[in-house]
Amino acid sequence: MTRKQFIANGNYPVVGGGFKYCNYYNQMNTPEDTITISRSGSCGSICYYERPFYFTNSAFKLTKPKQEKINYFYLFTFLKQHENKIKKLGRGAGVEHLKQ
């Protein structure tokens, strides 16, 4: 996705690697109730999104399974409690990145 494709009044927020929306777009590619872990920029930051959004490749995403075999809010809380440990896994000379 390029900046030219962003729409100021789009239907769905665009989620990159930070805490704030990058912009808006008229299509979504990720459902509501998704956890993201930033992999560049503010790498290791954990976020939870209650609404559908357009996802870029600047983060990892954990989409809520259709059959709840885990408590998804517990998973988010667990990850948030370990956010500093996850951030320390970032590597890079300039901008730190997390790798799979």
JSON list of C-alpha atoms in Angstrom, two decimals:
[
{"chain": "A", "resi": 1, "resn": "MET", "atom": "CA", "xyz": [0.00, 0.00, 0.00]},
{"chain": "A", "resi": 2, "resn": "THR", "atom": "CA", "xyz": [1.29, 3.44, -0.90]},
{"chain": "A", "resi": 3, "resn": "ARG", "atom": "CA", "xyz": [0.42, 6.77, 0.70]},
{"chain": "A", "resi": 4, "resn": "LYS", "atom": "CA", "xyz": [-1.51, 7.71, -2.44]},
{"chain": "A", "resi": 5, "resn": "GLN", "atom": "CA", "xyz": [-3.99, 4.92, -1.67]},
{"chain": "A", "resi": 6, "resn": "PHE", "atom": "CA", "xyz": [-4.88, 6.30, 1.76]},
{"chain": "A", "resi": 7, "resn": "ILE", "atom": "CA", "xyz": [-8.28, 7.97, 2.07]},
{"chain": "A", "resi": 8, "resn": "ALA", "atom": "CA", "xyz": [-8.73, 10.70, 4.70]},
{"chain": "A", "resi": 9, "resn": "ASN", "atom": "CA", "xyz": [-12.35, 9.71, 5.36]},
{"chain": "A", "resi": 10, "resn": "GLY", "atom": "CA", "xyz": [-12.03, 5.97, 4.67]},
{"chain": "A", "resi": 11, "resn": "ASN", "atom": "CA", "xyz": [-14.14, 3.35, 6.41]},
{"chain": "A", "resi": 12, "resn": "TYR", "atom": "CA", "xyz": [-11.29, 1.47, 8.09]},
{"chain": "A", "resi": 13, "resn": "PRO", "atom": "CA", "xyz": [-8.19, 2.62, 9.96]},
{"chain": "A", "resi": 14, "resn": "VAL", "atom": "CA", "xyz": [-4.79, 1.58, 8.60]},
{"chain": "A", "resi": 15, "resn": "VAL", "atom": "CA", "xyz": [-2.67, -0.06, 11.30]},
{"chain": "A", "resi": 16, "resn": "GLY", "atom": "CA", "xyz": [1.09, -0.02, 10.96]},
{"chain": "A", "resi": 17, "resn": "GLY", "atom": "CA", "xyz": [3.70, -0.61, 13.60]},
{"chain": "A", "resi": 18, "resn": "GLY", "atom": "CA", "xyz": [2.70, 2.00, 16.16]},
{"chain": "A", "resi": 19, "resn": "PHE", "atom": "CA", "xyz": [-0.05, 2.86, 18.60]},
{"chain": "A", "resi": 20, "resn": "LYS", "atom": "CA", "xyz": [-1.89, 5.26, 16.31]},
{"chain": "A", "resi": 21, "resn": "TYR", "atom": "CA", "xyz": [-3.64, 4.70, 13.02]},
{"chain": "A", "resi": 22, "resn": "CYS", "atom": "CA", "xyz": [-1.51, 5.60, 9.98]},
{"chain": "A", "resi": 23, "resn": "ASN", "atom": "CA", "xyz": [-4.49, 6.77, 7.96]},
{"chain": "A", "resi": 24, "resn": "TYR", "atom": "CA", "xyz": [-7.74, 5.36, 6.57]},
{"chain": "A", "resi": 25, "resn": "TYR", "atom": "CA", "xyz": [-8.74, 3.09, 3.69]},
{"chain": "A", "resi": 26, "resn": "ASN", "atom": "CA", "xyz": [-12.06, 1.81, 2.30]},
{"chain": "A", "resi": 27, "resn": "GLN", "atom": "CA", "xyz": [-11.19, -1.88, 2.61]},
{"chain": "A", "resi": 28, "resn": "MET", "atom": "CA", "xyz": [-10.34, -4.03, 5.59]},
{"chain": "A", "resi": 29, "resn": "ASN", "atom": "CA", "xyz": [-8.18, -7.13, 5.65]},
{"chain": "A", "resi": 30, "resn": "THR", "atom": "CA", "xyz": [-8.24, -7.92, 9.36]},
{"chain": "A", "resi": 31, "resn": "PRO", "atom": "CA", "xyz": [-11.28, -8.61, 11.56]},
{"chain": "A", "resi": 32, "resn": "GLU", "atom": "CA", "xyz": [-12.13, -7.04, 14.90]},
{"chain": "A", "resi": 33, "resn": "ASP", "atom": "CA", "xyz": [-10.61, -8.40, 18.11]},
{"chain": "A", "resi": 34, "resn": "THR", "atom": "CA", "xyz": [-7.05, -8.66, 16.81]},
{"chain": "A", "resi": 35, "resn": "ILE", "atom": "CA", "xyz": [-3.84, -8.31, 18.79]},
{"chain": "A", "resi": 36, "resn": "THR", "atom": "CA", "xyz": [-0.81, -6.80, 17.05]},
{"chain": "A", "resi": 37, "resn": "ILE", "atom": "CA", "xyz": [2.87, -6.84, 17.98]},
{"chain": "A", "resi": 38, "resn": "SER", "atom": "CA", "xyz": [4.88, -4.12, 16.24]},
{"chain": "A", "resi": 39, "resn": "ARG", "atom": "CA", "xyz": [7.90, -5.51, 14.44]},
{"chain": "A", "resi": 40, "resn": "SER", "atom": "CA", "xyz": [9.58, -2.25, 13.44]},
{"chain": "A", "resi": 41, "resn": "GLY", "atom": "CA", "xyz": [9.64, 1.31, 14.69]},
{"chain": "A", "resi": 42, "resn": "SER", "atom": "CA", "xyz": [8.17, 0.85, 18.16]},
{"chain": "A", "resi": 43, "resn": "CYS", "atom": "CA", "xyz": [9.02, -2.86, 17.96]},
{"chain": "A", "resi": 44, "resn": "GLY", "atom": "CA", "xyz": [7.50, -5.10, 20.58]},
{"chain": "A", "resi": 45, "resn": "SER", "atom": "CA", "xyz": [4.56, -2.80, 21.32]},
{"chain": "A", "resi": 46, "resn": "ILE", "atom": "CA", "xyz": [1.37, -4.77, 21.97]},
{"chain": "A", "resi": 47, "resn": "CYS", "atom": "CA", "xyz": [-2.00, -3.38, 20.82]},
{"chain": "A", "resi": 48, "resn": "TYR", "atom": "CA", "xyz": [-5.57, -4.67, 20.75]},
{"chain": "A", "resi": 49, "resn": "TYR", "atom": "CA", "xyz": [-8.08, -3.53, 18.12]},
{"chain": "A", "resi": 50, "resn": "GLU", "atom": "CA", "xyz": [-11.80, -3.98, 18.73]},
{"chain": "A", "resi": 51, "resn": "ARG", "atom": "CA", "xyz": [-12.84, -3.01, 15.19]},
{"chain": "A", "resi": 52, "resn": "PRO", "atom": "CA", "xyz": [-11.88, -4.25, 11.71]},
{"chain": "A", "resi": 53, "resn": "PHE", "atom": "CA", "xyz": [-8.91, -2.51, 10.09]},
{"chain": "A", "resi": 54, "resn": "TYR", "atom": "CA", "xyz": [-6.47, -2.56, 7.19]},
{"chain": "A", "resi": 55, "resn": "PHE", "atom": "CA", "xyz": [-3.25, -4.24, 8.31]},
{"chain": "A", "resi": 56, "resn": "THR", "atom": "CA", "xyz": [0.19, -3.39, 6.91]},
{"chain": "A", "resi": 57, "resn": "ASN", "atom": "CA", "xyz": [3.28, -5.56, 7.22]},
{"chain": "A", "resi": 58, "resn": "SER", "atom": "CA", "xyz": [4.80, -3.48, 10.04]},
{"chain": "A", "resi": 59, "resn": "ALA", "atom": "CA", "xyz": [3.53, -5.81, 12.76]},
{"chain": "A", "resi": 60, "resn": "PHE", "atom": "CA", "xyz": [2.61, -9.37, 13.58]},
{"chain": "A", "resi": 61, "resn": "LYS", "atom": "CA", "xyz": [-1.07, -10.09, 14.16]},
{"chain": "A", "resi": 62, "resn": "LEU", "atom": "CA", "xyz": [-2.88, -12.59, 16.33]},
{"chain": "A", "resi": 63, "resn": "THR", "atom": "CA", "xyz": [-6.44, -13.00, 15.10]},
{"chain": "A", "resi": 64, "resn": "LYS", "atom": "CA", "xyz": [-9.03, -14.31, 17.53]},
{"chain": "A", "resi": 65, "resn": "PRO", "atom": "CA", "xyz": [-9.91, -17.93, 16.69]},
{"chain": "A", "resi": 66, "resn": "LYS", "atom": "CA", "xyz": [-13.51, -18.73, 15.79]},
{"chain": "A", "resi": 67, "resn": "GLN", "atom": "CA", "xyz": [-13.69, -21.39, 18.46]},
{"chain": "A", "resi": 68, "resn": "GLU", "atom": "CA", "xyz": [-12.57, -19.88, 21.72]},
{"chain": "A", "resi": 69, "resn": "LYS", "atom": "CA", "xyz": [-10.19, -22.39, 23.20]},
{"chain": "A", "resi": 70, "resn": "ILE", "atom": "CA", "xyz": [-8.25, -19.64, 24.93]},
{"chain": "A", "resi": 71, "resn": "ASN", "atom": "CA", "xyz": [-9.30, -16.55, 26.80]},
{"chain": "A", "resi": 72, "resn": "TYR", "atom": "CA", "xyz": [-8.28, -13.93, 24.26]},
{"chain": "A", "resi": 73, "resn": "PHE", "atom": "CA", "xyz": [-8.32, -11.07, 26.77]},
{"chain": "A", "resi": 74, "resn": "TYR", "atom": "CA", "xyz": [-6.05, -13.11, 29.04]},
{"chain": "A", "resi": 75, "resn": "LEU", "atom": "CA", "xyz": [-3.63, -13.60, 26.12]},
{"chain": "A", "resi": 76, "resn": "PHE", "atom": "CA", "xyz": [-3.57, -9.85, 25.47]},
{"chain": "A", "resi": 77, "resn": "THR", "atom": "CA", "xyz": [-3.03, -9.10, 29.18]},
{"chain": "A", "resi": 78, "resn": "PHE", "atom": "CA", "xyz": [-0.26, -11.71, 29.37]},
{"chain": "A", "resi": 79, "resn": "LEU", "atom": "CA", "xyz": [1.52, -10.20, 26.36]},
{"chain": "A", "resi": 80, "resn": "LYS", "atom": "CA", "xyz": [1.14, -6.66, 27.77]},
{"chain": "A", "resi": 81, "resn": "GLN", "atom": "CA", "xyz": [2.71, -7.78, 31.05]},
{"chain": "A", "resi": 82, "resn": "HIS", "atom": "CA", "xyz": [5.71, -9.12, 29.10]},
{"chain": "A", "resi": 83, "resn": "GLU", "atom": "CA", "xyz": [5.88, -6.23, 26.63]},
{"chain": "A", "resi": 84, "resn": "ASN", "atom": "CA", "xyz": [9.25, -4.96, 27.90]},
{"chain": "A", "resi": 85, "resn": "LYS", "atom": "CA", "xyz": [10.78, -8.44, 27.49]},
{"chain": "A", "resi": 86, "resn": "ILE", "atom": "CA", "xyz": [9.40, -8.63, 23.94]},
{"chain": "A", "resi": 87, "resn": "LYS", "atom": "CA", "xyz": [10.78, -5.16, 23.14]},
{"chain": "A", "resi": 88, "resn": "LYS", "atom": "CA", "xyz": [14.25, -6.28, 24.24]},
{"chain": "A", "resi": 89, "resn": "LEU", "atom": "CA", "xyz": [14.17, -8.93, 21.50]},
{"chain": "A", "resi": 90, "resn": "GLY", "atom": "CA", "xyz": [14.40, -6.17, 18.86]},
{"chain": "A", "resi": 91, "resn": "ARG", "atom": "CA", "xyz": [17.62, -6.02, 16.83]},
{"chain": "A", "resi": 92, "resn": "GLY", "atom": "CA", "xyz": [19.04, -3.49, 14.41]},
{"chain": "A", "resi": 93, "resn": "ALA", "atom": "CA", "xyz": [21.68, -0.81, 14.02]},
{"chain": "A", "resi": 94, "resn": "GLY", "atom": "CA", "xyz": [19.30, 2.12, 13.43]},
{"chain": "A", "resi": 95, "resn": "VAL", "atom": "CA", "xyz": [15.66, 1.12, 13.72]},
{"chain": "A", "resi": 96, "resn": "GLU", "atom": "CA", "xyz": [15.13, -2.02, 15.75]},
{"chain": "A", "resi": 97, "resn": "HIS", "atom": "CA", "xyz": [13.10, -4.88, 14.27]},
{"chain": "A", "resi": 98, "resn": "LEU", "atom": "CA", "xyz": [11.56, -8.11, 15.49]},
{"chain": "A", "resi": 99, "resn": "LYS", "atom": "CA", "xyz": [11.91, -11.15, 13.27]},
{"chain": "A", "resi": 100, "resn": "GLN", "atom": "CA", "xyz": [9.71, -14.21, 13.12]}
]
